[in-house]
PDB file of C-alpha atoms in Angstrom:
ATOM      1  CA  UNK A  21      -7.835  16.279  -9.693  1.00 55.00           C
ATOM      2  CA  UNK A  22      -9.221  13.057  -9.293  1.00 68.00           C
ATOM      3  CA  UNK A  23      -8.511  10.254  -6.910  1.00 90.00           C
ATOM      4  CA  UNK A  24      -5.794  10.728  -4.409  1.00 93.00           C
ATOM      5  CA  UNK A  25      -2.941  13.316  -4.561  1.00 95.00           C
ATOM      6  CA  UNK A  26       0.162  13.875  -2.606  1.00 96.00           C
ATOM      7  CA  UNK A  27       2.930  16.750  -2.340  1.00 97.00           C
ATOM      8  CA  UNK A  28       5.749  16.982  -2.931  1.00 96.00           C
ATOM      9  CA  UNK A  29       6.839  13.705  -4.927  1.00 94.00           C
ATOM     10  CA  UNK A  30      10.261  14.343  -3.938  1.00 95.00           C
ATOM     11  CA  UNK A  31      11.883  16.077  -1.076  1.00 96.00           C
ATOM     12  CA  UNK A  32      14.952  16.212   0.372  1.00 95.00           C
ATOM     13  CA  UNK A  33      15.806  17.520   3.842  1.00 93.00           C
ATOM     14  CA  UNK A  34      18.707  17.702   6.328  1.00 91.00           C
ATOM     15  CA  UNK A  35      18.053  16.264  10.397  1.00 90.00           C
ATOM     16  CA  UNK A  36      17.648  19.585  11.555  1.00 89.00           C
ATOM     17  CA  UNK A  37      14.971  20.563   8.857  1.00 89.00           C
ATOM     18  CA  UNK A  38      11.243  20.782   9.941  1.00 94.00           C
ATOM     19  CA  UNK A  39       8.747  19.654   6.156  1.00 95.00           C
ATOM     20  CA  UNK A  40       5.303  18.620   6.024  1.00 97.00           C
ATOM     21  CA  UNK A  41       4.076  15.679   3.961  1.00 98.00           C
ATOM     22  CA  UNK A  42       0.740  16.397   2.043  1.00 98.00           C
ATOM     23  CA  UNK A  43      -2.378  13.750   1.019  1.00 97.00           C
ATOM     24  CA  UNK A  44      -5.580  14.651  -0.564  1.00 97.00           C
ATOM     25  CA  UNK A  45      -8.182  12.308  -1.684  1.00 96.00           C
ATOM     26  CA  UNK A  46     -11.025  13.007  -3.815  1.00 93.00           C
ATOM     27  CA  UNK A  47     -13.182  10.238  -3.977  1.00 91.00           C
ATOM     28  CA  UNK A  48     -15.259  11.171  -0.769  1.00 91.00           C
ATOM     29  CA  UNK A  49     -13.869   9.021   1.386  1.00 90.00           C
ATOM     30  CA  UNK A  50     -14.397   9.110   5.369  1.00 90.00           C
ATOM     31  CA  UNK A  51     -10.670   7.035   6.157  1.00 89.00           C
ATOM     32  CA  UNK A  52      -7.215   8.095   5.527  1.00 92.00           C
ATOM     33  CA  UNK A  53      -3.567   6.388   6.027  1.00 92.00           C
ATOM     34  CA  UNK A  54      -0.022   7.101   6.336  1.00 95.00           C
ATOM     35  CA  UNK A  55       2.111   3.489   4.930  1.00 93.00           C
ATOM     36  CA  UNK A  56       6.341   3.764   5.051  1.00 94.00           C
ATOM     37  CA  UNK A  57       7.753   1.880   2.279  1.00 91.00           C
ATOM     38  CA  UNK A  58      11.489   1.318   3.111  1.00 89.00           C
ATOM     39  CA  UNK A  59      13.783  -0.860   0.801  1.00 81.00           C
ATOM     40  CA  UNK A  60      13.860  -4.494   0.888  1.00 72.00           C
ATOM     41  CA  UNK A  61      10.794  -4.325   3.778  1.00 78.00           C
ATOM     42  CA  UNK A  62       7.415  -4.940   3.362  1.00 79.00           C
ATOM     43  CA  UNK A  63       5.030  -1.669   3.315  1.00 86.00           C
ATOM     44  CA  UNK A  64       4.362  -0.573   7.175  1.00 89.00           C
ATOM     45  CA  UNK A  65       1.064   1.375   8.255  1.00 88.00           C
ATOM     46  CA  UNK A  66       2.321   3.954  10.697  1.00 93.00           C
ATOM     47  CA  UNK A  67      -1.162   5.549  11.332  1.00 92.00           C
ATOM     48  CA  UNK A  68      -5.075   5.468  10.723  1.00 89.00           C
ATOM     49  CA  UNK A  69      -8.019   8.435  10.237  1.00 91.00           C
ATOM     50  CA  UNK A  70     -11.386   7.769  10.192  1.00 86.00           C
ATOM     51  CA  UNK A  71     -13.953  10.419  10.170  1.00 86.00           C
ATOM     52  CA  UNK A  72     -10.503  13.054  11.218  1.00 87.00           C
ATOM     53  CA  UNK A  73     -10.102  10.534  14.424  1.00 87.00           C
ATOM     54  CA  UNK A  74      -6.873   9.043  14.431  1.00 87.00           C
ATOM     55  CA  UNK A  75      -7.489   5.443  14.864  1.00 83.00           C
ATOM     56  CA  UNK A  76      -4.044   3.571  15.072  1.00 80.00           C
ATOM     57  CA  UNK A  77      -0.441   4.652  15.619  1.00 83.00           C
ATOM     58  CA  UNK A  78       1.242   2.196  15.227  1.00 81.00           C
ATOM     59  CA  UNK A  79       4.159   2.815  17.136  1.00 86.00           C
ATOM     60  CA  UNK A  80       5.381   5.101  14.998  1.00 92.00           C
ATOM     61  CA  UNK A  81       8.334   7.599  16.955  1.00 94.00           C
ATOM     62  CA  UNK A  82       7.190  11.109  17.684  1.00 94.00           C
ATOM     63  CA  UNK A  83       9.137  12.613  15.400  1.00 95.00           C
ATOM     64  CA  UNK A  84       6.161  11.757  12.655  1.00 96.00           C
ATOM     65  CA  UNK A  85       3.649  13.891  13.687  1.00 96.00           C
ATOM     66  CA  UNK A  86       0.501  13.273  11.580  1.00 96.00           C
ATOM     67  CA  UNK A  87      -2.680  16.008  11.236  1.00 96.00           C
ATOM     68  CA  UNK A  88      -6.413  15.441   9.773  1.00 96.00           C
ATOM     69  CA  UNK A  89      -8.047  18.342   9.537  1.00 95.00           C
ATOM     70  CA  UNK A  90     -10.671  16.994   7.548  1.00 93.00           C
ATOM     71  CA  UNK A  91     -11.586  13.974   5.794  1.00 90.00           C
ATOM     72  CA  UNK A  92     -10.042  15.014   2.343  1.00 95.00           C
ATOM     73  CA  UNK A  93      -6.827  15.827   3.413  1.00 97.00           C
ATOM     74  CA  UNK A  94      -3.997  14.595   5.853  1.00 97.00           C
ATOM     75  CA  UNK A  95      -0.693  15.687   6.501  1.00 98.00           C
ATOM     76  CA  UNK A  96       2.559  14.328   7.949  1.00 97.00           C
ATOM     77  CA  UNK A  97       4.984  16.650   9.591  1.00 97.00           C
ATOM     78  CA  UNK A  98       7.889  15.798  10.099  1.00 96.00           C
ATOM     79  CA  UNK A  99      11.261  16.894  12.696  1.00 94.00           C
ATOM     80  CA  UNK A 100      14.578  15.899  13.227  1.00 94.00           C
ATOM     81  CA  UNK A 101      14.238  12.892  11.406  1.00 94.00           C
ATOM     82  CA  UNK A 102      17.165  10.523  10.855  1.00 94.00           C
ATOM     83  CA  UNK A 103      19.001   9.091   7.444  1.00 93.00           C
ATOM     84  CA  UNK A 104      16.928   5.937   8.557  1.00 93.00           C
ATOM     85  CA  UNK A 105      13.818   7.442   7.877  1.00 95.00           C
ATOM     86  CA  UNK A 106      14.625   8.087   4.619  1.00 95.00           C
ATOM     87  CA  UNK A 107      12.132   5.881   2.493  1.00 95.00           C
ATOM     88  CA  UNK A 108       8.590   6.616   0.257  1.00 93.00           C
ATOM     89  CA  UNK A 109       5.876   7.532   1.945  1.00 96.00           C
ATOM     90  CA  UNK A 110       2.145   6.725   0.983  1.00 94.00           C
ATOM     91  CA  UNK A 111      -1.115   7.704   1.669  1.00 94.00           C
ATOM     92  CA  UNK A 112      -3.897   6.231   0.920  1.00 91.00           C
ATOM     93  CA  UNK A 113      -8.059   6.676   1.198  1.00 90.00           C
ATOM     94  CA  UNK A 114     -10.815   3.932   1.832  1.00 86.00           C
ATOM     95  CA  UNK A 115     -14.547   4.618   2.712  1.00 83.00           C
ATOM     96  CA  UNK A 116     -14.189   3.355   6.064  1.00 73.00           C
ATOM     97  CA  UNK A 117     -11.122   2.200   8.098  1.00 62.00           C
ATOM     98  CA  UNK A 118     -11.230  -1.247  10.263  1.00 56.00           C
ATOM     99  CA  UNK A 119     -13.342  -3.218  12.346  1.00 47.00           C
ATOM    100  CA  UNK A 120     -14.743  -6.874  11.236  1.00 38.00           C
ATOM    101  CA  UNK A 121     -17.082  -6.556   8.350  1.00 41.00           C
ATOM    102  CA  UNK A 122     -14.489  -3.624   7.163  1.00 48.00           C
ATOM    103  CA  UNK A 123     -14.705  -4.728   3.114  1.00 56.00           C
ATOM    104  CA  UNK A 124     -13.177  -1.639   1.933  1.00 68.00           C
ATOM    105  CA  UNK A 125     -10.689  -1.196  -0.811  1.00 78.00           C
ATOM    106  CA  UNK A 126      -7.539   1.221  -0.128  1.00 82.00           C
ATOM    107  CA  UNK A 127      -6.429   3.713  -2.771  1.00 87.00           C
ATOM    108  CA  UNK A 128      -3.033   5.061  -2.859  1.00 89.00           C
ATOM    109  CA  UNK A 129      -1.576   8.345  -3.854  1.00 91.00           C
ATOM    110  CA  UNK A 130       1.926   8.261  -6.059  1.00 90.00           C
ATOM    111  CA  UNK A 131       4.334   9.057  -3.121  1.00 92.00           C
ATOM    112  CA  UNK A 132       6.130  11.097  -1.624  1.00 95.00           C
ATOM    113  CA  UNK A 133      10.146   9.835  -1.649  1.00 94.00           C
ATOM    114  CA  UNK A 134      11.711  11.619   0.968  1.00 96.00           C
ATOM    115  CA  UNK A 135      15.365  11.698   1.759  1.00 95.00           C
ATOM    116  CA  UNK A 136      17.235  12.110   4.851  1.00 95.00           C
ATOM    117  CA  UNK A 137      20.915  13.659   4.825  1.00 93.00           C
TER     118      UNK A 137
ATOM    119  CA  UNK B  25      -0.126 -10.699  14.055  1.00 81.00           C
ATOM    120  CA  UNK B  26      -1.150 -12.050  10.789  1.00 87.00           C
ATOM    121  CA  UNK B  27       1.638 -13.056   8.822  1.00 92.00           C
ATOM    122  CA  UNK B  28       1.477 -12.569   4.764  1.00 95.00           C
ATOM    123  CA  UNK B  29       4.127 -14.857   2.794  1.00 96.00           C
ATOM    124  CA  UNK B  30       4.220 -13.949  -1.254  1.00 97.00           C
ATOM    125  CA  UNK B  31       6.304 -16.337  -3.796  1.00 97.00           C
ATOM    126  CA  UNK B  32       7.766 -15.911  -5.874  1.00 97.00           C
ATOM    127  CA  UNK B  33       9.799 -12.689  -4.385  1.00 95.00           C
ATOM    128  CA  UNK B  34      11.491 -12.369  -7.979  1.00 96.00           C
ATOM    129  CA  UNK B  35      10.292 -13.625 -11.038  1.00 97.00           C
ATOM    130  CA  UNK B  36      11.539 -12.895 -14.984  1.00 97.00           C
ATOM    131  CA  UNK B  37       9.812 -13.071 -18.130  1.00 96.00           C
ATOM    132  CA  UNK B  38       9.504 -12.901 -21.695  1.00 97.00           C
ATOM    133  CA  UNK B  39       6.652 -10.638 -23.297  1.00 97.00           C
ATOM    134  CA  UNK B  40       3.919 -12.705 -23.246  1.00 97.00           C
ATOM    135  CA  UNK B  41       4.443 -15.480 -21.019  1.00 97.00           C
ATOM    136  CA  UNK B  42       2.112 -16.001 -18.165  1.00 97.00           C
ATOM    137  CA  UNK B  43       2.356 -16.521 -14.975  1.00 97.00           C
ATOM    138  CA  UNK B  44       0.797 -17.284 -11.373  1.00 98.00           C
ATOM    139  CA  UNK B  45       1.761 -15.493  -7.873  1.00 98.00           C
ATOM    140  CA  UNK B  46       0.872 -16.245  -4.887  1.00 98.00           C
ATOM    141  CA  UNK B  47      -0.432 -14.871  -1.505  1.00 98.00           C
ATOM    142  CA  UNK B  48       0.058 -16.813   1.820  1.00 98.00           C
ATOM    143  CA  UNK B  49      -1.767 -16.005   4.824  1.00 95.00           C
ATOM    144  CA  UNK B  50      -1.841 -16.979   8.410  1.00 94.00           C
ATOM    145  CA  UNK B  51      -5.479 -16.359   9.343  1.00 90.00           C
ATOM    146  CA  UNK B  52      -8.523 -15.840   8.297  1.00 88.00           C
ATOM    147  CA  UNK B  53      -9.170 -12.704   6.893  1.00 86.00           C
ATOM    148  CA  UNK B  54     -11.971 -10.068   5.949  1.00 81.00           C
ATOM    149  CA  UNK B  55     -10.231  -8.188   3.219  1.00 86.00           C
ATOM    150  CA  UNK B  56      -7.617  -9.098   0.778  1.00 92.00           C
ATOM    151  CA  UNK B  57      -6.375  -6.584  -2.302  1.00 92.00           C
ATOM    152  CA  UNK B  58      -3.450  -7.467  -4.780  1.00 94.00           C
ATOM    153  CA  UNK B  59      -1.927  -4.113  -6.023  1.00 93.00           C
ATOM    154  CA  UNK B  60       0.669  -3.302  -8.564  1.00 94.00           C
ATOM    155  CA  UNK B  61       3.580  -0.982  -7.968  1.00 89.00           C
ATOM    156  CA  UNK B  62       5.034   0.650 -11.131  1.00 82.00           C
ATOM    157  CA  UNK B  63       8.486   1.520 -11.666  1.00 79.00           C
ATOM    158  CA  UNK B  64       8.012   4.942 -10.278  1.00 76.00           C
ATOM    159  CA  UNK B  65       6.181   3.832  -6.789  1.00 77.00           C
ATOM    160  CA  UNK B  66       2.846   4.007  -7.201  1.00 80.00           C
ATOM    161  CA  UNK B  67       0.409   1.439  -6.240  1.00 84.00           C
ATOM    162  CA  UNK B  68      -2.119   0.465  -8.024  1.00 87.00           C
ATOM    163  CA  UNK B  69      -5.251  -1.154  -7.211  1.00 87.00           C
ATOM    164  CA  UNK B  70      -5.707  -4.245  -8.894  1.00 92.00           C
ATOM    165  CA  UNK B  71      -8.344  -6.418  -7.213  1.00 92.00           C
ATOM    166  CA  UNK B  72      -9.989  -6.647  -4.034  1.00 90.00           C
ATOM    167  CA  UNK B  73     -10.637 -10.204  -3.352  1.00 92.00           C
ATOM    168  CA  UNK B  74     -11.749 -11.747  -0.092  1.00 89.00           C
ATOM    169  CA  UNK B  75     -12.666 -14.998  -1.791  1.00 92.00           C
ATOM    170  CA  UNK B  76     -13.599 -16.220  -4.644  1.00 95.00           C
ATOM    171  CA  UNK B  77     -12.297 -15.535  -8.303  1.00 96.00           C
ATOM    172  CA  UNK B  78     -12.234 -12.268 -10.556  1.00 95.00           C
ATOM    173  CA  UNK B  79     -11.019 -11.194 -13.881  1.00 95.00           C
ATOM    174  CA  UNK B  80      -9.898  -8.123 -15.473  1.00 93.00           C
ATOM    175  CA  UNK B  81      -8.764  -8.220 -18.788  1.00 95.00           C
ATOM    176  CA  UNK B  82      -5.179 -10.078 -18.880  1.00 96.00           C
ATOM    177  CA  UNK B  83      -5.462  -9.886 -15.098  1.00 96.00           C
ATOM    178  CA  UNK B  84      -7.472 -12.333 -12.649  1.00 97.00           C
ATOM    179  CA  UNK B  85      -7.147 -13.713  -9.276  1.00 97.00           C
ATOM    180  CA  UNK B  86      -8.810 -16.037  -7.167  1.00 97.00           C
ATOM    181  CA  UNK B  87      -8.544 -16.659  -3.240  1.00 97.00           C
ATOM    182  CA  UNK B  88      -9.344 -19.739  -1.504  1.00 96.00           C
ATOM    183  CA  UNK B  89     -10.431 -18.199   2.038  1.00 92.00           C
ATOM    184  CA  UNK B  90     -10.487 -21.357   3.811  1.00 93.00           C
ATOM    185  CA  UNK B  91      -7.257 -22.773   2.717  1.00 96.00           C
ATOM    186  CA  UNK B  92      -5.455 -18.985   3.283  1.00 96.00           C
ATOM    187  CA  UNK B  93      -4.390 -18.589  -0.013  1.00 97.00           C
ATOM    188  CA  UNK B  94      -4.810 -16.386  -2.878  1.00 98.00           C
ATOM    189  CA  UNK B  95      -3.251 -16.241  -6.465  1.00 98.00           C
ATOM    190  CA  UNK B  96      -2.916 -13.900  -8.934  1.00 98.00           C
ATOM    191  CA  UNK B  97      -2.479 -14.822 -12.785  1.00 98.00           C
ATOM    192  CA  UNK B  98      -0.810 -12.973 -15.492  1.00 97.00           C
ATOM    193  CA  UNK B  99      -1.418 -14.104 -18.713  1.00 97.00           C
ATOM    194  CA  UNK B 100      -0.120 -12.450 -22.072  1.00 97.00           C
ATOM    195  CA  UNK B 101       2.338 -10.647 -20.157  1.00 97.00           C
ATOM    196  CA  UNK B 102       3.796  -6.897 -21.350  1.00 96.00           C
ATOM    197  CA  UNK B 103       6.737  -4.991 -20.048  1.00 95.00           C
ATOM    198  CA  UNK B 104       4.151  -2.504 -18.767  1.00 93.00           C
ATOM    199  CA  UNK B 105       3.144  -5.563 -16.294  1.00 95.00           C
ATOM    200  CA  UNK B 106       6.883  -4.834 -14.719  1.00 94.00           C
ATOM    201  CA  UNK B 107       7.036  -3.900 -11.083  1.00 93.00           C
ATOM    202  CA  UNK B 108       6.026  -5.384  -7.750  1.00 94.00           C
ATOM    203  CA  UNK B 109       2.830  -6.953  -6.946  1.00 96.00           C
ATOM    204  CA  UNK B 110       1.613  -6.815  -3.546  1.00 95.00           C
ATOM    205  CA  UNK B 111      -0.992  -8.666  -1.862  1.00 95.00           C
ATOM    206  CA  UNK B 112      -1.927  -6.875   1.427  1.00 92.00           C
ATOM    207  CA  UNK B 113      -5.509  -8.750   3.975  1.00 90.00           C
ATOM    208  CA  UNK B 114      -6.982  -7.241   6.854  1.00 83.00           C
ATOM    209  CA  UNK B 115      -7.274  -9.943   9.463  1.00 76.00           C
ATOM    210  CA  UNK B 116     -10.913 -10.241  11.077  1.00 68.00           C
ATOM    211  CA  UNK B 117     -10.131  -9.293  14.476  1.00 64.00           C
ATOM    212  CA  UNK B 118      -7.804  -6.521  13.120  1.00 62.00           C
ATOM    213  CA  UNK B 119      -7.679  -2.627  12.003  1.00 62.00           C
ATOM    214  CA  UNK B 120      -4.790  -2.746   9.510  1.00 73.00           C
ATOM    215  CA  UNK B 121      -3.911  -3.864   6.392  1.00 80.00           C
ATOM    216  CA  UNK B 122      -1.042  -6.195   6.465  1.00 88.00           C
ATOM    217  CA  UNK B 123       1.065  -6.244   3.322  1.00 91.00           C
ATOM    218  CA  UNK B 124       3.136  -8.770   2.118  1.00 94.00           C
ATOM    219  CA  UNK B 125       6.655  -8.543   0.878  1.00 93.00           C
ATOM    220  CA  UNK B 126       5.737  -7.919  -2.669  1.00 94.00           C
ATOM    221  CA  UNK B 127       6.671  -9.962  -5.988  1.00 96.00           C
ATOM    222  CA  UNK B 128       9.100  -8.426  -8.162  1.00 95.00           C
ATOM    223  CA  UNK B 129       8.150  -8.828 -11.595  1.00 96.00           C
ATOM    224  CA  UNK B 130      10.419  -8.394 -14.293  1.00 96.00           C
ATOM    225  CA  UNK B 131       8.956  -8.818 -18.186  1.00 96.00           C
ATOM    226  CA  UNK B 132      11.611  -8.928 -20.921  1.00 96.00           C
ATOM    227  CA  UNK B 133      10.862  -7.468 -24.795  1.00 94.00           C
TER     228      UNK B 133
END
């Protein structure tokens, strides 16, 4: 596997269901991301790894619960989520997250499109 | 925060026309990437361009740092072009990556 890989591609779940989102990155990088791409809005960071540390949270409601274990791979659980949060979900890897000389380029995983009944 | 304006938000066209987006921004910025989107979500690095210009093939891109603005040129284009372009900066005194709301690109056989 090369570059950055997420599963499932697809799930579907119901409010009461409990899933877990899966990202793995290859390419030895030390910073990971969660991004929520909803329709018709622009892509939304929700939160930031770097070096397993999370970084940002960008106000993102508790029912997202995000987990770096280690700097390959991060996870997204997820509980009691609403129809609203039904939307794709992204990952993506860079070699460092933030600060002001951050030059880093992001690379994305395919998705995971996740749908709320 | 940093705002990120792209225009057109739709654009149509036939098999090898060509074409120029572009990438408002309302700050000055240490990072900017342009990505592609595919049909089937995923986003694809296409340049990361903090100033300057760069070319890749039918692809290239140029950003003008000091006038906030960056533009992305299609030339030839091919229905595998289809899909939505993003441009996406990270503002100097910020952590994240602020996308903008994407071009939807649409090439006709």
């Amino acid at each position: 596997e090369t570059g950055v890989t997420q599963t499932p591609r697809h799930l579907v779940m119901g409010m009461t269901n409990k899933k877990s989102l899966k990202c793995e990155q290859h390419l030895g990088h030390n910073a990971m991301y969660w991004y929520k791409q909803s329709a018709k809005k622009p892509l939304e960071l929700m939160f930031v790894y770097n070096f397993k540390e999370q970084t940002e949270n960008n106000s993102v409601p508790s029912r997202f619960s995000p987990e770096c274990p280690n700097s390959s791979h991060l996870f997204l659980h997820l509980h009691t989520l609403q129809p609203e949060d039904s939307a794709l979900y992204l990952c993506a890897s860079s070699q460092s997250s933030g600060g002001p000389s951050a030059t880093d380029t992001q690379y994305f995983g395919p998705g995971t499109r996740l749908t709320v009944l | 925060g940093i705002q990120v304006e792209q225009s057109p938000p739709d654009l149509i066209l036939q098999e090898g026309a060509n074409s120029t987006l572009r990438c408002n921004f309302s700050d000055s910025v240490n990072n900017l990437q342009w990505f592609h989107q595919n049909p089937w979500g995923q986003l694809i690095n296409l340049f990361y361009i903090p100033s300057g210009t760069k070319q890749n093939g039918r692809l290239s891109a140029t950003t003008v740092a000091t006038e906030r603005y960056s533009l992305l040129y299609i030339s030839s284009s091919q229905t595998t072009d289809s899909g939505v372009y993003f441009c996406a900066v990270l503002h100097n005194a910020g952590n994240m990556l602020t996308f903008g709301g994407g071009t939807r690109l649409m090439v006709k056989p």
